[in-house]
CSV table of C-alpha atoms in Angstrom, one decimal:
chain,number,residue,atom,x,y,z
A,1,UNK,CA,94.8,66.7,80.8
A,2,UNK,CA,95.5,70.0,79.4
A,3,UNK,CA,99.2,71.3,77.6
A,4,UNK,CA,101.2,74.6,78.7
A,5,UNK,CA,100.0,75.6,75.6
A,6,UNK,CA,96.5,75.7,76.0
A,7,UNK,CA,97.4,77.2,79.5
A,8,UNK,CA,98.6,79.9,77.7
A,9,UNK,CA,96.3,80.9,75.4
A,10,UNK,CA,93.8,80.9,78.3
A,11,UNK,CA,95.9,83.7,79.9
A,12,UNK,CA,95.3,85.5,77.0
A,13,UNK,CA,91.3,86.1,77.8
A,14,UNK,CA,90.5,89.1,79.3
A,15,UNK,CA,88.2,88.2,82.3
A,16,UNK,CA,84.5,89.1,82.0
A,17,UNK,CA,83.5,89.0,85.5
A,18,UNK,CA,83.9,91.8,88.4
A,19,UNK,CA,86.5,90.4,90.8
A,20,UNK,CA,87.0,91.1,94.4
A,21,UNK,CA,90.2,89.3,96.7
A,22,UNK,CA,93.4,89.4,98.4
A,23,UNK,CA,96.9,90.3,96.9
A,24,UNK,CA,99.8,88.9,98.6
A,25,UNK,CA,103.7,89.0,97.4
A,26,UNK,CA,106.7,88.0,99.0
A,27,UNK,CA,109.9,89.1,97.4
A,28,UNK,CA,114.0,89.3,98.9
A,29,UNK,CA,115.8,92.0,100.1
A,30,UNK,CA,118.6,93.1,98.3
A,31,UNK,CA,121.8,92.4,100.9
A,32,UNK,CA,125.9,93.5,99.8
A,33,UNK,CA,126.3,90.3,97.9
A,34,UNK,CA,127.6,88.6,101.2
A,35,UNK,CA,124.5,87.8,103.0
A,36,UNK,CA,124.4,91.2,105.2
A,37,UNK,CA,122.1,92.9,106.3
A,38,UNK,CA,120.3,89.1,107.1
A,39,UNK,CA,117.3,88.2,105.1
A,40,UNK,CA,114.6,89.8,105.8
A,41,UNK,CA,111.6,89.4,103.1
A,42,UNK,CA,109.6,92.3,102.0
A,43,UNK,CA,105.7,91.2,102.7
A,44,UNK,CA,102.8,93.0,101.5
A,45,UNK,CA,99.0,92.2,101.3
A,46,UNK,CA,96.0,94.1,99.7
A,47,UNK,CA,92.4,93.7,99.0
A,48,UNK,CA,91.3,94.5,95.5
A,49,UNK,CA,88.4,94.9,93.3
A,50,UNK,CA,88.5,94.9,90.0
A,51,UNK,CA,85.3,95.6,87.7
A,52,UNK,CA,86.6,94.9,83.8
A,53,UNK,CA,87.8,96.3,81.9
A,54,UNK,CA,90.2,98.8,83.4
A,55,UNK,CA,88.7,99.8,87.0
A,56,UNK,CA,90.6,98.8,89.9
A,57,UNK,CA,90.0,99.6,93.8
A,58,UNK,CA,93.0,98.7,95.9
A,59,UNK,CA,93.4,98.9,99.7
A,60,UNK,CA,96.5,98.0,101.1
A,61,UNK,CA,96.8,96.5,104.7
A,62,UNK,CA,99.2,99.5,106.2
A,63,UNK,CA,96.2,101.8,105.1
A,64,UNK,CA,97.5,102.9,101.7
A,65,UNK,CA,94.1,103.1,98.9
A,66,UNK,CA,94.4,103.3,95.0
A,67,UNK,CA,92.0,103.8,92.9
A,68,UNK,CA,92.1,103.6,89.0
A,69,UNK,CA,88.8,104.1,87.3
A,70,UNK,CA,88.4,104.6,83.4
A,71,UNK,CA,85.9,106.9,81.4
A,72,UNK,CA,85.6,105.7,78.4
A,73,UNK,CA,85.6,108.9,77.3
A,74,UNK,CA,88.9,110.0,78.1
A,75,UNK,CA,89.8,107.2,75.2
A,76,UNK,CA,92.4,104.1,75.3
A,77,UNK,CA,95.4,105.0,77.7
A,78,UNK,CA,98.0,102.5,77.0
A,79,UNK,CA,98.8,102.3,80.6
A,80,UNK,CA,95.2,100.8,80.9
A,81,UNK,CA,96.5,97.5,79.1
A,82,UNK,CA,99.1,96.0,81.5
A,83,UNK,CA,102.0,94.2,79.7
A,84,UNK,CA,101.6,91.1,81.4
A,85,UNK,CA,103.9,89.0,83.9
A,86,UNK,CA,107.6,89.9,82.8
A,87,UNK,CA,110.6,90.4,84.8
A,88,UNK,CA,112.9,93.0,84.5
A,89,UNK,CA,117.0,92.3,83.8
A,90,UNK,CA,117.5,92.6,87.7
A,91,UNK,CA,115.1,90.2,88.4
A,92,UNK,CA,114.5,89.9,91.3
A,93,UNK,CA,115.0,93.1,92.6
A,94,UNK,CA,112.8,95.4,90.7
A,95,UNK,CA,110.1,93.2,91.0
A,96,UNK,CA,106.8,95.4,91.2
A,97,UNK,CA,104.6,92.4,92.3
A,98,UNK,CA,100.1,93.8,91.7
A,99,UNK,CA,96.9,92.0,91.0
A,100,UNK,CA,96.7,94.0,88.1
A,101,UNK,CA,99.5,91.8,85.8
A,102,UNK,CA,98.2,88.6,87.5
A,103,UNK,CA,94.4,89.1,86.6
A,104,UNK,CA,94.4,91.1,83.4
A,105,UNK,CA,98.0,91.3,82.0
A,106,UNK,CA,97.9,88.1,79.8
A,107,UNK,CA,100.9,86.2,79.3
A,108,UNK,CA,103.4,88.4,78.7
A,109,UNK,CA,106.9,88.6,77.6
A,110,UNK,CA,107.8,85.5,80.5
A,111,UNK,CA,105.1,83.1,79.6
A,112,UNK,CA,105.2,84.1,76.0
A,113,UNK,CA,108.7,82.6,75.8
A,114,UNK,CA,108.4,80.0,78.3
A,115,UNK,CA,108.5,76.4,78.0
A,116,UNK,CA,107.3,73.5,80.6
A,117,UNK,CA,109.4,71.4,82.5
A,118,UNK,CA,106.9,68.5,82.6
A,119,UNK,CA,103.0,68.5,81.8
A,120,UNK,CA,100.5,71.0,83.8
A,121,UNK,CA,99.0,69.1,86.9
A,122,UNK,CA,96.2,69.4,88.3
A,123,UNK,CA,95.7,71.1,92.1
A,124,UNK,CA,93.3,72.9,94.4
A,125,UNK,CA,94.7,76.6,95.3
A,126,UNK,CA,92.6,77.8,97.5
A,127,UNK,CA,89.6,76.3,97.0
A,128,UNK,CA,89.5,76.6,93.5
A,129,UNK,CA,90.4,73.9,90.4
A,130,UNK,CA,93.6,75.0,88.7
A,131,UNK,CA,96.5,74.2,86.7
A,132,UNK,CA,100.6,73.9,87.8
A,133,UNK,CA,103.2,74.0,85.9
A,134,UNK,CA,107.0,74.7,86.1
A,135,UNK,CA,108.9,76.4,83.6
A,136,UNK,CA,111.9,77.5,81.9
A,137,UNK,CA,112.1,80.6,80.2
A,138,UNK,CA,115.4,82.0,79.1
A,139,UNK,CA,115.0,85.8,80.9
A,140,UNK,CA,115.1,83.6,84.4
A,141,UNK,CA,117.8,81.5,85.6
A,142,UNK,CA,115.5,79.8,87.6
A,143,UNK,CA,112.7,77.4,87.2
A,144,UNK,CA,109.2,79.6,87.6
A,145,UNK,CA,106.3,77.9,88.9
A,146,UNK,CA,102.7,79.2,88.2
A,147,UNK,CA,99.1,78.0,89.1
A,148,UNK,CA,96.6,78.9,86.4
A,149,UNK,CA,93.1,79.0,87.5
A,150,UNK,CA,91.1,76.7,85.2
A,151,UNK,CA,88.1,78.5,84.8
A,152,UNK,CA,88.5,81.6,85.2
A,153,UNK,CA,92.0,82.0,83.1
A,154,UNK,CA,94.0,84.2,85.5
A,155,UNK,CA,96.9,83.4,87.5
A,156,UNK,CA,96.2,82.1,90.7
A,157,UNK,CA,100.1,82.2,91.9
A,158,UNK,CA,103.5,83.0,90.8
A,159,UNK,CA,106.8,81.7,92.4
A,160,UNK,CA,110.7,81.4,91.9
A,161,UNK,CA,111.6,79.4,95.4
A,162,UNK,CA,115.1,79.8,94.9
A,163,UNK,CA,114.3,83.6,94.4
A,164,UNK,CA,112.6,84.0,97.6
A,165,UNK,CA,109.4,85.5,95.4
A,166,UNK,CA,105.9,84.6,95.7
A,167,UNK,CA,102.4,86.5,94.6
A,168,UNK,CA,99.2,84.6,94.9
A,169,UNK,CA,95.7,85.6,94.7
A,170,UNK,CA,93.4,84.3,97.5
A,171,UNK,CA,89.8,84.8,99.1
A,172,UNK,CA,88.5,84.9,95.4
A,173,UNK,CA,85.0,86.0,94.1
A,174,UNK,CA,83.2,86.4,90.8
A,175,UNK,CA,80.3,89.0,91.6
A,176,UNK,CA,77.9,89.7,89.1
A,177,UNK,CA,78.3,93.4,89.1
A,178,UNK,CA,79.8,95.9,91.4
A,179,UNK,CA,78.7,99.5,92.2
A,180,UNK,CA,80.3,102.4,90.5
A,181,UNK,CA,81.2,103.5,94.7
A,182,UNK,CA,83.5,101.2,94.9
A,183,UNK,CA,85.8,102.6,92.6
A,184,UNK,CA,85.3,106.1,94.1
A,185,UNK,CA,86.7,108.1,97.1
A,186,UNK,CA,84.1,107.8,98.9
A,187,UNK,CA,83.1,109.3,102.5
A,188,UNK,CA,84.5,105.7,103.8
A,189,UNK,CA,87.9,106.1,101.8
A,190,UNK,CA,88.2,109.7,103.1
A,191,UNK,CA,87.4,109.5,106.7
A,192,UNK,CA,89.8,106.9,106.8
A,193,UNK,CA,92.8,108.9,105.3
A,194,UNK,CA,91.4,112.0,107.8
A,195,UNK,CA,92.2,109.7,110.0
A,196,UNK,CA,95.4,108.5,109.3
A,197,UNK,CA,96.7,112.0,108.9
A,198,UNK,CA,95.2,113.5,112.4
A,199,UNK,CA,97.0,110.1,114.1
A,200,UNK,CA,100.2,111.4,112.2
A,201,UNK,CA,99.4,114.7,113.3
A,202,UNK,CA,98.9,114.0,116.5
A,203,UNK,CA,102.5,112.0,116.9
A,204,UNK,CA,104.2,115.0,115.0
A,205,UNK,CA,102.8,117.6,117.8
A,206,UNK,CA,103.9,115.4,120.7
A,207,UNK,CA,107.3,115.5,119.4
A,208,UNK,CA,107.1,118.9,118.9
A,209,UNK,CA,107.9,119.4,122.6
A,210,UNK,CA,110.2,116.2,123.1
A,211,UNK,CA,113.3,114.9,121.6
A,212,UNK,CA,113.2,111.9,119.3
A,213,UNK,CA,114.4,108.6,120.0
A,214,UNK,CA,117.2,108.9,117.5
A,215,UNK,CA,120.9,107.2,118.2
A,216,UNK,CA,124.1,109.3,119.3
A,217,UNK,CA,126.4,107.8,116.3
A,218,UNK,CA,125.7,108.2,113.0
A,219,UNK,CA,128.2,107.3,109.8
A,220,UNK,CA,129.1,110.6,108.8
A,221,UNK,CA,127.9,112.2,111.8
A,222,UNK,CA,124.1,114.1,112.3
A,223,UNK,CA,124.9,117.5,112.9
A,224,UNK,CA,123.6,118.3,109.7
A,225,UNK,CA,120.7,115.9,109.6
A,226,UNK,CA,117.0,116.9,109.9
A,227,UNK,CA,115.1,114.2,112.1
A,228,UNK,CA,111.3,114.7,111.7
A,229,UNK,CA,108.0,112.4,112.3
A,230,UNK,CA,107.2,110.3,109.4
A,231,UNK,CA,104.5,108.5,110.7
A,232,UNK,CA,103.3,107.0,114.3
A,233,UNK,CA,100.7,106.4,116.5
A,234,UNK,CA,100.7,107.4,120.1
A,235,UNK,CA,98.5,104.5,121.5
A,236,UNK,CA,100.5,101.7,120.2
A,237,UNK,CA,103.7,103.5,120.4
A,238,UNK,CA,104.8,103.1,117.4
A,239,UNK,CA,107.0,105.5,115.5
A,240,UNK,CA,108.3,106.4,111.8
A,241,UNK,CA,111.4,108.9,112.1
A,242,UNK,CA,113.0,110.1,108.4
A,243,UNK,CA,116.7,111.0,108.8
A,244,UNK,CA,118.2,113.1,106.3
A,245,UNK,CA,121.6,114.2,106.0
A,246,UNK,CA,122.0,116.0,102.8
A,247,UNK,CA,125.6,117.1,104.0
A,248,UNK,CA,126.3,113.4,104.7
A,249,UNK,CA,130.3,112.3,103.2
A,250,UNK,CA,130.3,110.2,100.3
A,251,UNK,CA,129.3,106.4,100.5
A,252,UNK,CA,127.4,106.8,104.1
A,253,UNK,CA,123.6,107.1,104.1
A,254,UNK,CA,122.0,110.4,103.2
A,255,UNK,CA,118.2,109.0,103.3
A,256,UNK,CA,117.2,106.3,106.0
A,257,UNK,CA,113.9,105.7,108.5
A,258,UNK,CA,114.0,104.1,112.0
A,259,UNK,CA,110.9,102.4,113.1
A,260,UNK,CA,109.8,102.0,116.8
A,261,UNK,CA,107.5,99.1,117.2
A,262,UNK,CA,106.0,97.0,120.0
A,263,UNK,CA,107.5,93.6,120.0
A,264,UNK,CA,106.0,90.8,118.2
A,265,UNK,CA,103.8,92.7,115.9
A,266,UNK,CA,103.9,92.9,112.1
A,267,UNK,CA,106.4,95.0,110.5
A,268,UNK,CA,105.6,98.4,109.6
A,269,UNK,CA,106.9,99.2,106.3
A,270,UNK,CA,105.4,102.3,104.7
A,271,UNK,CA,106.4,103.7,101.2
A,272,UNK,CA,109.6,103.0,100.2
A,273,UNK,CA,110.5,100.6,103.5
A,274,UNK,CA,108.8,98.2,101.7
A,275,UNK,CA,110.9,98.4,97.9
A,276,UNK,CA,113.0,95.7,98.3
A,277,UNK,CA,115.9,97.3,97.1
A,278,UNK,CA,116.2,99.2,100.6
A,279,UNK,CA,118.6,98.0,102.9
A,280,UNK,CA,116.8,97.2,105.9
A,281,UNK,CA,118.5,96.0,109.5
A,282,UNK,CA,116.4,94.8,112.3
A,283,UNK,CA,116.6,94.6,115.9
A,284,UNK,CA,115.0,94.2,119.7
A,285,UNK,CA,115.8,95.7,122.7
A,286,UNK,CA,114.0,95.1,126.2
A,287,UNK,CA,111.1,97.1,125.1
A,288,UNK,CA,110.6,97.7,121.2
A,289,UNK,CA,111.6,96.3,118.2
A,290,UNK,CA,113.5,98.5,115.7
A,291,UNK,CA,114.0,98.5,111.6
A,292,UNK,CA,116.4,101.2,110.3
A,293,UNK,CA,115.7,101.0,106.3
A,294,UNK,CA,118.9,102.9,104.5
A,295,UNK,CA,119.2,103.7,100.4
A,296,UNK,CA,122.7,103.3,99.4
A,297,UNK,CA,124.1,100.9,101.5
A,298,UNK,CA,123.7,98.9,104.4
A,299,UNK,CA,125.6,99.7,107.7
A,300,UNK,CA,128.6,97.4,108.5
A,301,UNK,CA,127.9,95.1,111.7
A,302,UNK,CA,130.5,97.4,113.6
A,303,UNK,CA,128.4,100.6,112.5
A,304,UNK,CA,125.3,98.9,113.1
A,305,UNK,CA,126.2,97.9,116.7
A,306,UNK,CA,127.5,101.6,117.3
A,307,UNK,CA,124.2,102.7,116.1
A,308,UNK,CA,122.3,100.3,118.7
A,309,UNK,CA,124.5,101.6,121.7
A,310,UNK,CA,124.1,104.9,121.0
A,311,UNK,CA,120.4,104.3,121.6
A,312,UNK,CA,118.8,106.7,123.9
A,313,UNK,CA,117.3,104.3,126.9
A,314,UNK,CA,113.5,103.3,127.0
């Protein structure tokens, strides 16, 4: 057997193998404090690479690529050493779930202070021998559970269930070395963005010439708002439209996107869609499915339903 203690201090070794793998987090929405908008759980998945002791290569699945690589001659940067797993005094909305604080950040402020409910048990996250162990610490008013892998001394996963939150590392490999490319913009990174932006492009240029699908009734009203082509792609249909209203009265949305989808297809959440302390409402029609993310507040169900009939049809 093995103590939360010695779990601990095994956090606290930097690893000194290349890793490769997939980053996945699950964190709430925030709502008004009375359940509204519905829950609706902010889900994001990468793949990483991460060559100690400070290079990282991150591609997230909606296209998005980060790269962080370190010269040693540009010195120490104290953003190269993460802080570790800590939560912030709005847990759990400012949540910033990344491999980074699982794999290299140590224990940090959290686990520092943390105490175990019972003794670590043993378990098999996928694939791999680890450690879990619930805990009390006193900046969470909720039990958090973590799986520490037992070989490797990184955290495997990361969950308050009664949060909604999870992050979990899966599809895990120790290389022996990896290339200096991969931590490059390479011609594969680039083509990839090129292409991105000419699908963007192309969607922005076809609504040039049409109107957007963009609802009659608006809190506030639109007759000062500025619809435009966020992002979209023309074979699949979908579409990203920003609405700003800069001239907007107080305490109705100034900043919101709409999102035109096929049915039964993962969400689309680009950029800040996917912070969870948007205010996100979902819905289907006949033909497409629909999120309208707002910053400020949510809409009120009578607004919301306004918003829906004032729909232009299909």
């Amino acid at each position: 057997m093995v103590s939360w203690t010695e779990l601990r201090d095994l956090l606290g070794r930097a690893p000194e193998l290349p890793v490769v793998g997939r980053h996945t987090s699950v964190r709430p929405r925030r709502d008004n404090g009375q359940n509204w908008p519905p829950p609706s759980p902010v889900r994001l998945s990468a793949r990483f690479a991460h060559r100690p002791p400070h290079d990282w290569f991150v591609e997230y699945d909606n296209g998005d690529v980060s790269i962080d690589a370190w010269d040693p001659e540009d010195g120490r940067r104290a953003e190269d050493f993460p802080a570790g797993l800590d939560f912030g005094p709005e847990f759990p909305w400012d949540l910033d779930p990344s491999p980074y604080r699982l794999i290299t950040g140590g224990p940090g402020p959290v686990l520092a202070e943390a105490t175990a409910v019972a003794e670590p048990t043993p378990v098999r996250h996928d694939g791999r021998d680890a450690w879990a162990v619930i805990l009390r610490t006193p900046s969470l008013a909720c039990p958090l559970r973590v799986v520490v892998d037992a070989g490797a001394g990184i955290l495997l996963a990361v969950e308050v269930e009664e949060a909604g939150y999870r992050e979990e590392l899966t599809e895990l490999d120790f290389p022996a070395e990896l290339p200096d490319s991969r931590f490059q913009w390479n011609n594969a990174v680039e083509a990839a963005e090129e292409a991105h932006r000419r699908r963007r492009d192309e969607v922005a240029a076809y609504y040039d010439q049409r109107p957007l699908p963009v609802p009659g009734f608006w809190p506030g009203g639109l007759d000062h708002a500025e619809p435009g082509v966020f992002d979209g792609d023309l074979a699949t249909g979908l579409l990203a439209i920003d609405l700003y209203n800069d001239d907007a009265p107080d305490d109705t949305p100034t900043m919101a996107t709409l999102i035109r989808q096929r049915p039964n297809t993962p969400l689309f959440e680009p950029g800040w869609v996917s912070d969870p302390q948007a205010f996100v409402h979902h819905w289907q029609d006949g033909t497409w499915q629909w999120t309208l993310a707002l910053w400020g507040r949510p809409l009120s169900p009578d607004e919301l339903d306004r918003v829906i009939d004032s729909m232009p049809a299909n």
